[in-house]
Amino acid sequence: NAGVTQTPKFQVLKTGQSMTLQCAQDMNHNSMYWYRQDPGMGLRLIYYSASEGTTDKGEVPNGYNVSRLNKREFSLRLESAAPSQTSVYFCASSEGPPSGANVLTFGAGSRLTVL
Amino acid sequence: KQEVTQIPAALSVPEGENLVLNCSFTDSAIYNLQWFRQDPGKGLTSLLLIQSSQREQTSGRLNASLDKSSGRSTLYIAASQPGDSATYLCAVSSSGYALNFGKGTSLLVTP
């Protein structure tokens, strides 16, 4: 049971480089989310997707783009990485709509360092 | 904006103790509250979900209570074990689409 799979687990970028974080879930969940976790800040929602083909901004969307490629996959792209985007990124999914009434299943995280 | 606070930030107890982790939130108009566990370098595991109409939820040695009017939740862990060592996160849903997380309580249970 893979659940939510994130790749890569670790990445080091230079300022200005671009990269895409990949997320896939095999639970047939409808909703998917991207969070970032920073020391002393807790987890903050970047973007979410209620269904295939739809995406919406969360609390901290600036500097990021997302794609809900299909029901299984939700990618997060950094077009021009900045040191402020150094963080641990978590992908999550839930069966129902993103109303918060669902149990979220989280991936193991992707640790990104921007130099 | 909903603010979620967890006290204490860190806690160390000997094995076998019963312990309480606290979570408070500023806006009592919530949909639900969840407690998560996070192991070092790992993702989050949902422990308990309390709907706004409920007062408490139990799972094994864990019991979570919710008092919406006072903006408080507690996670009670009975007979703690070293395997309970982790960071415990409280998250509140009140905006309809996002969970507002606290910063967590880092728990260490020593043998």
Short mmCIF file of C-alpha atoms in Angstrom, two decimals:
data_model
loop_
_atom_site.label_atom_id
_atom_site.label_comp_id
_atom_site.label_asym_id
_atom_site.label_seq_id
_atom_site.Cartn_x
_atom_site.Cartn_y
_atom_site.Cartn_z
CA ASN A 1 0.00 0.00 0.00
CA ALA A 2 1.99 2.98 -1.29
CA GLY A 3 -0.51 5.68 -0.26
CA VAL A 4 0.98 9.04 -1.22
CA THR A 5 4.36 8.99 -2.96
CA GLN A 6 6.52 12.07 -3.35
CA THR A 7 9.65 12.47 -5.46
CA PRO A 8 12.35 13.51 -5.02
CA LYS A 9 12.94 13.09 -1.27
CA PHE A 10 15.83 15.54 -1.28
CA GLN A 11 16.88 18.28 -3.70
CA VAL A 12 19.42 21.08 -3.65
CA LEU A 13 18.92 23.96 -6.07
CA LYS A 14 20.70 27.18 -6.84
CA THR A 15 18.78 30.43 -6.78
CA GLY A 16 16.92 30.91 -10.05
CA GLN A 17 16.79 27.25 -11.01
CA SER A 18 13.49 25.55 -11.64
CA MET A 19 12.19 22.18 -10.57
CA THR A 20 9.04 20.15 -10.16
CA LEU A 21 8.01 18.11 -7.15
CA GLN A 22 5.95 15.10 -8.08
CA CYS A 23 3.15 13.56 -6.05
CA ALA A 24 1.04 10.51 -6.79
CA GLN A 25 -1.64 8.74 -4.76
CA ASP A 26 -3.09 5.30 -5.34
CA MET A 27 -6.15 5.56 -3.09
CA ASN A 28 -8.51 6.98 -5.72
CA HIS A 29 -8.80 10.17 -3.67
CA ASN A 30 -10.48 13.17 -5.22
CA SER A 31 -8.66 15.98 -3.41
CA MET A 32 -4.95 16.68 -3.25
CA TYR A 33 -2.87 19.29 -1.45
CA TRP A 34 0.59 20.77 -1.24
CA TYR A 35 1.86 22.05 2.13
CA ARG A 36 5.18 23.45 3.21
CA GLN A 37 6.61 23.01 6.70
CA ASP A 38 9.09 25.47 8.12
CA PRO A 39 10.67 25.55 11.59
CA GLY A 40 8.58 27.65 13.95
CA MET A 41 5.84 28.17 11.34
CA GLY A 42 3.82 24.96 11.28
CA LEU A 43 2.40 23.59 8.03
CA ARG A 44 0.97 26.04 5.52
CA LEU A 45 -1.18 25.24 2.51
CA ILE A 46 0.31 26.25 -0.84
CA TYR A 47 -2.25 24.95 -3.35
CA TYR A 48 -4.99 22.38 -3.42
CA SER A 49 -7.06 20.55 -6.02
CA ALA A 50 -10.62 19.40 -5.40
CA SER A 51 -10.76 17.31 -8.56
CA GLU A 52 -8.93 16.53 -11.78
CA GLY A 53 -8.46 19.71 -13.79
CA THR A 54 -9.11 22.14 -10.94
CA THR A 55 -6.63 23.91 -8.68
CA ASP A 56 -6.96 26.68 -6.11
CA LYS A 57 -4.58 28.86 -4.12
CA GLY A 58 -3.96 28.24 -0.48
CA GLU A 59 -2.31 30.44 2.10
CA VAL A 60 1.15 30.83 0.51
CA PRO A 61 0.90 30.32 -3.30
CA ASN A 62 3.39 32.96 -4.47
CA GLY A 63 6.35 31.54 -6.37
CA TYR A 64 4.64 28.22 -7.11
CA ASN A 65 2.55 26.65 -9.83
CA VAL A 66 0.67 23.38 -9.74
CA SER A 67 -0.80 20.89 -12.18
CA ARG A 68 -3.40 18.25 -11.51
CA LEU A 69 -2.35 16.00 -14.33
CA ASN A 70 -4.96 13.35 -13.64
CA LYS A 71 -6.77 11.98 -10.62
CA ARG A 72 -3.62 10.34 -9.27
CA GLU A 73 -0.99 13.04 -9.79
CA PHE A 74 -0.53 16.59 -8.46
CA SER A 75 2.76 18.35 -9.18
CA LEU A 76 4.27 21.48 -7.67
CA ARG A 77 6.60 23.61 -9.76
CA LEU A 78 9.09 26.25 -8.69
CA GLU A 79 9.85 28.35 -11.77
CA SER A 80 12.68 30.41 -10.26
CA ALA A 81 13.71 29.07 -6.88
CA ALA A 82 14.55 31.48 -4.04
CA PRO A 83 16.26 30.79 -0.69
CA SER A 84 12.93 31.58 1.01
CA GLN A 85 11.54 28.45 -0.61
CA THR A 86 13.92 26.24 1.36
CA SER A 87 11.49 24.01 3.21
CA VAL A 88 10.03 20.56 3.57
CA TYR A 89 7.15 20.05 1.18
CA PHE A 90 4.32 17.64 1.87
CA CYS A 91 1.74 16.35 -0.51
CA ALA A 92 -1.53 15.05 0.90
CA SER A 93 -4.78 13.63 -0.38
CA SER A 94 -8.32 13.07 0.88
CA GLU A 95 -11.28 11.14 -0.40
CA GLY A 96 -13.81 13.94 -0.12
CA PRO A 97 -13.75 17.63 -1.02
CA PRO A 98 -11.25 19.91 0.72
CA SER A 99 -13.74 20.99 3.35
CA GLY A 100 -11.47 19.93 6.18
CA ALA A 101 -13.93 17.25 7.28
CA ASN A 102 -11.80 14.55 5.75
CA VAL A 103 -8.88 12.57 7.03
CA LEU A 104 -5.81 13.62 5.07
CA THR A 105 -3.15 11.10 4.07
CA PHE A 106 0.31 12.64 3.83
CA GLY A 107 3.38 11.70 1.85
CA ALA A 108 6.79 11.38 3.48
CA GLY A 109 7.90 14.83 2.36
CA SER A 110 10.44 16.39 0.02
CA ARG A 111 13.25 18.36 1.58
CA LEU A 112 14.29 21.24 -0.68
CA THR A 113 17.30 23.48 -0.13
CA VAL A 114 17.82 26.57 -2.27
CA LEU A 115 21.32 28.06 -2.10
CA LYS B 1 -7.39 34.25 10.60
CA GLN B 2 -7.55 31.17 12.78
CA GLU B 3 -4.53 30.88 15.08
CA VAL B 4 -3.66 27.51 16.60
CA THR B 5 -1.33 27.27 19.59
CA GLN B 6 0.13 24.16 21.15
CA ILE B 7 1.55 24.02 24.63
CA PRO B 8 4.06 22.83 25.65
CA ALA B 9 6.43 23.03 22.69
CA ALA B 10 8.43 20.13 24.08
CA LEU B 11 7.82 17.52 26.75
CA SER B 12 9.94 14.75 28.23
CA VAL B 13 8.38 12.09 30.47
CA PRO B 14 9.41 8.70 31.84
CA GLU B 15 7.77 5.63 30.38
CA GLY B 16 4.43 4.71 31.91
CA GLU B 17 3.25 8.23 32.69
CA ASN B 18 -0.10 9.55 31.57
CA LEU B 19 0.24 12.87 29.79
CA VAL B 20 -1.80 15.67 28.28
CA LEU B 21 -0.99 17.78 25.25
CA ASN B 22 -2.84 21.04 24.80
CA CYS B 23 -4.16 22.84 21.75
CA SER B 24 -6.00 26.15 21.66
CA PHE B 25 -7.58 28.03 18.77
CA THR B 26 -8.85 31.58 18.43
CA ASP B 27 -12.01 31.13 16.33
CA SER B 28 -14.57 28.76 17.83
CA ALA B 29 -16.50 28.43 14.54
CA ILE B 30 -14.73 25.28 13.46
CA TYR B 31 -15.75 22.32 11.32
CA ASN B 32 -13.48 19.85 13.05
CA LEU B 33 -10.16 19.35 14.77
CA GLN B 34 -7.54 16.73 14.02
CA TRP B 35 -4.54 15.42 15.88
CA PHE B 36 -1.57 14.17 13.86
CA ARG B 37 1.64 12.41 14.72
CA GLN B 38 4.88 13.18 12.89
CA ASP B 39 7.98 11.04 13.26
CA PRO B 40 11.38 12.60 12.41
CA GLY B 41 11.89 12.81 8.65
CA LYS B 42 8.49 11.35 7.98
CA GLY B 43 5.07 12.54 6.95
CA LEU B 44 2.04 13.10 9.15
CA THR B 45 -0.21 10.33 10.40
CA SER B 46 -3.77 11.21 11.37
CA LEU B 47 -4.54 10.03 14.90
CA LEU B 48 -7.98 11.36 15.73
CA LEU B 49 -10.61 13.52 14.04
CA ILE B 50 -13.22 15.27 16.18
CA GLN B 51 -16.18 16.80 14.40
CA SER B 52 -17.46 20.12 15.74
CA SER B 53 -20.55 18.40 17.16
CA GLN B 54 -18.50 15.89 19.15
CA ARG B 55 -16.89 16.26 22.55
CA GLU B 56 -14.25 13.55 22.33
CA GLN B 57 -12.79 10.68 20.34
CA THR B 58 -10.83 7.68 21.53
CA SER B 59 -8.39 5.35 19.82
CA GLY B 60 -6.55 2.84 21.95
CA ARG B 61 -4.49 4.71 24.53
CA LEU B 62 -5.33 8.06 22.95
CA ASN B 63 -8.24 10.27 23.90
CA ALA B 64 -8.87 13.68 22.40
CA SER B 65 -11.41 16.13 23.76
CA LEU B 66 -12.87 19.25 22.22
CA ASP B 67 -14.38 22.29 23.91
CA LYS B 68 -15.39 24.64 21.13
CA SER B 69 -16.72 27.38 23.38
CA SER B 70 -13.38 27.79 25.12
CA GLY B 71 -11.33 27.10 21.99
CA ARG B 72 -9.46 24.18 23.47
CA SER B 73 -8.59 20.57 22.73
CA THR B 74 -6.51 18.12 24.69
CA LEU B 75 -4.82 14.91 23.63
CA TYR B 76 -4.49 12.46 26.49
CA ILE B 77 -1.97 9.63 26.14
CA ALA B 78 -2.30 6.87 28.70
CA ALA B 79 0.60 4.74 29.90
CA SER B 80 3.14 6.36 27.61
CA GLN B 81 5.74 4.23 25.81
CA PRO B 82 9.05 5.09 24.13
CA GLY B 83 7.36 4.39 20.79
CA ASP B 84 5.08 7.35 21.45
CA SER B 85 8.05 9.69 21.03
CA ALA B 86 7.21 11.98 18.11
CA THR B 87 5.86 15.42 17.35
CA TYR B 88 2.12 15.81 17.83
CA LEU B 89 0.32 18.36 15.70
CA CYS B 90 -3.11 19.83 16.19
CA ALA B 91 -4.98 21.12 13.11
CA VAL B 92 -8.26 23.01 12.95
CA SER B 93 -10.60 23.33 10.00
CA SER B 94 -12.55 26.56 10.01
CA SER B 95 -12.16 28.09 6.58
CA GLY B 96 -13.81 25.36 4.56
CA TYR B 97 -10.82 24.32 2.55
CA ALA B 98 -7.71 24.27 4.64
CA LEU B 99 -6.38 22.96 7.90
CA ASN B 100 -4.70 25.49 10.21
CA PHE B 101 -1.87 23.72 11.99
CA GLY B 102 -0.25 24.42 15.32
CA LYS B 103 3.53 24.26 15.58
CA GLY B 104 3.44 20.97 17.43
CA THR B 105 4.53 19.45 20.71
CA SER B 106 7.71 17.39 20.59
CA LEU B 107 7.30 14.43 22.94
CA LEU B 108 10.12 12.27 24.28
CA VAL B 109 9.26 9.23 26.36
CA THR B 110 12.32 7.85 28.11
CA PRO B 111 12.69 4.18 29.12
#
